[in-house]
Short mmCIF file of C-alpha atoms in Angstrom, two decimals:
data_model
loop_
_atom_site.label_atom_id
_atom_site.label_comp_id
_atom_site.label_asym_id
_atom_site.label_seq_id
_atom_site.Cartn_x
_atom_site.Cartn_y
_atom_site.Cartn_z
CA GLU C 1 127.17 142.87 118.13
CA LEU C 2 125.08 145.47 119.62
CA HIS C 3 121.86 143.17 119.51
CA ASP C 4 123.49 140.66 122.02
CA ILE C 5 125.17 142.88 124.37
CA LYS C 6 122.02 143.98 126.40
CA PRO C 7 123.34 147.21 127.91
CA LEU C 8 124.85 148.62 124.72
CA TYR C 9 121.54 147.50 122.84
CA LYS C 10 119.58 149.17 125.54
CA HIS C 11 121.54 152.73 125.56
CA LEU C 12 122.52 152.76 121.96
CA HIS C 13 120.79 150.50 119.27
CA ALA C 14 117.33 150.40 120.72
CA THR C 15 116.62 153.81 118.86
CA HIS C 16 117.02 152.09 115.59
CA HIS C 17 114.32 149.51 116.55
CA ILE C 18 111.63 151.72 117.78
CA TYR C 19 109.84 151.98 114.46
CA ASN C 20 109.41 148.05 114.59
CA LYS C 21 105.71 146.59 114.27
CA GLN C 22 104.89 142.83 114.15
CA ASN C 23 106.03 141.90 110.85
CA THR C 24 106.78 145.43 109.22
CA LEU C 25 109.06 148.27 109.62
CA SER C 26 109.38 151.88 108.42
CA PRO C 27 112.09 153.70 106.32
CA PHE C 28 112.63 156.07 109.06
CA ALA C 29 114.23 153.08 110.92
CA GLY C 30 117.01 153.58 108.51
CA LEU C 31 117.59 157.12 109.87
CA ALA C 32 117.04 156.50 113.49
CA PHE C 33 120.26 156.08 115.40
CA HIS C 34 121.52 157.26 118.70
CA PRO C 35 124.48 159.61 117.88
CA VAL C 36 127.14 157.29 119.38
CA ASP C 37 125.57 154.39 117.41
CA GLY C 38 125.81 156.44 114.31
CA ILE C 39 129.41 157.27 114.79
CA LEU C 40 130.32 153.50 115.58
CA GLN C 41 128.60 152.46 112.14
CA ALA C 42 130.43 155.35 110.29
CA LEU C 43 133.73 154.37 111.62
CA PRO C 44 134.64 151.77 109.17
CA HIS C 45 133.76 154.16 106.27
CA VAL C 46 136.36 156.88 107.76
CA ILE C 47 139.06 154.13 108.28
CA ALA C 48 138.49 153.09 104.84
CA LEU C 49 139.07 156.65 103.42
CA PHE C 50 142.68 156.33 104.98
CA ILE C 51 143.46 153.13 103.30
CA VAL C 52 141.61 153.64 99.74
CA PRO C 53 141.86 157.40 99.25
CA ILE C 54 138.99 158.48 96.76
CA HIS C 55 137.76 161.85 95.35
CA PHE C 56 135.44 163.90 97.55
CA THR C 57 132.62 163.72 94.89
CA THR C 58 132.98 160.00 94.74
CA HIS C 59 132.68 159.83 98.59
CA LEU C 60 129.50 162.31 98.54
CA GLY C 61 127.90 160.03 96.12
CA LEU C 62 128.82 156.80 97.93
CA LEU C 63 127.22 158.31 101.06
CA PHE C 64 124.10 159.34 99.09
CA MET C 65 123.69 155.81 97.62
CA GLU C 66 124.07 154.35 101.24
CA ALA C 67 121.47 156.51 102.40
CA ILE C 68 119.02 155.53 99.76
CA TRP C 69 119.89 151.94 100.45
CA THR C 70 119.40 152.16 104.29
CA ALA C 71 115.83 153.52 103.46
CA ASN C 72 115.41 150.81 100.84
CA ILE C 73 116.02 148.04 103.22
CA HIS C 74 113.56 149.55 105.92
CA ASP C 75 110.75 149.94 103.44
CA CYS C 76 109.26 146.20 103.39
CA ILE C 77 109.39 145.91 99.60
CA HIS C 78 111.43 142.81 99.05
CA GLY C 79 113.12 142.84 95.60
CA ASN C 80 114.36 139.17 96.13
CA ILE C 81 117.74 139.82 94.24
CA TRP C 82 120.02 137.06 95.31
CA PRO C 83 122.54 137.51 96.83
CA VAL C 84 121.43 140.93 97.89
CA MET C 85 120.38 141.53 101.61
CA GLY C 86 117.13 143.34 100.76
CA ALA C 87 114.09 144.51 102.83
CA GLY C 88 112.71 140.92 103.29
CA TYR C 89 115.78 139.75 104.93
CA HIS C 90 116.27 142.84 107.02
CA THR C 91 112.66 142.81 108.23
CA ILE C 92 113.28 139.39 109.72
CA HIS C 93 116.47 141.02 111.35
CA HIS C 94 114.33 143.68 113.02
CA THR C 95 111.56 141.17 114.10
CA THR C 96 113.84 138.43 115.53
CA TYR C 97 116.98 140.26 116.45
CA LYS C 98 118.94 136.82 115.73
CA HIS C 99 119.22 136.76 111.97
CA ASN C 100 120.35 138.64 108.79
CA TYR C 101 122.79 141.03 110.26
CA GLY C 102 124.37 141.75 106.94
CA HIS C 103 124.19 145.09 105.28
CA TYR C 104 124.72 144.69 101.54
CA THR C 105 124.70 140.84 101.03
CA ILE C 106 123.82 137.73 102.63
CA TRP C 107 127.27 136.16 102.36
CA MET C 108 128.37 136.50 106.09
CA ASP C 109 124.98 135.39 107.39
CA TRP C 110 125.29 132.33 105.29
CA MET C 111 128.82 131.66 106.36
CA PHE C 112 128.11 132.16 110.10
CA GLY C 113 124.59 130.46 110.23
CA SER C 114 122.54 133.42 110.93
CA LEU C 115 120.67 133.60 107.66
CA ASN C 116 116.87 133.37 107.51
CA ASP C 117 115.49 133.46 104.08
CA PRO C 118 112.25 135.31 103.76
CA LEU C 119 110.81 133.12 100.91
CA LEU C 120 111.34 130.22 103.07
CA GLU C 121 109.79 131.53 106.03
CA ASP C 122 106.82 132.60 103.90
CA VAL C 123 106.46 128.82 102.84
CA ASP C 124 106.97 127.66 106.67
CA ASN C 125 104.13 130.36 107.70
CA ARG C 126 101.67 129.08 104.87
CA ASP C 127 102.44 125.60 106.00
CA ILE C 128 101.61 126.44 109.72
CA SER C 129 98.42 128.26 108.79
CA LYS C 130 97.43 125.48 106.70
CA LYS C 131 97.77 122.89 109.58
CA ALA C 132 95.77 125.34 111.93
CA GLU C 133 92.72 125.04 109.61
#
């Protein structure tokens, strides 16, 4: 994982996180990648094309839909559609660097213990702010 290997993060993946703010990010983060990082992330798609051949138009459609998805998970508008890895989950990923690594769903994060639910975090933050008053 590029977040845990410090030299790889610094030289490859940090570009993706330059749009981070305290609790928000920008749709531009979905397009900001070091070229090598972009190639590494595209590699599973290329390998899949050799295993499951699809029509060229279908391939282009899927790439277009993924670009829309990538902008969506970086726009901070959390649709809260379980088990979709929406913008709320991905904002936590960008602010903690330790949670919600999934791309489309929360399944793998749930299985490996890296899931942090934005709705539960909101409840925790409200409880903390009430105690501070």
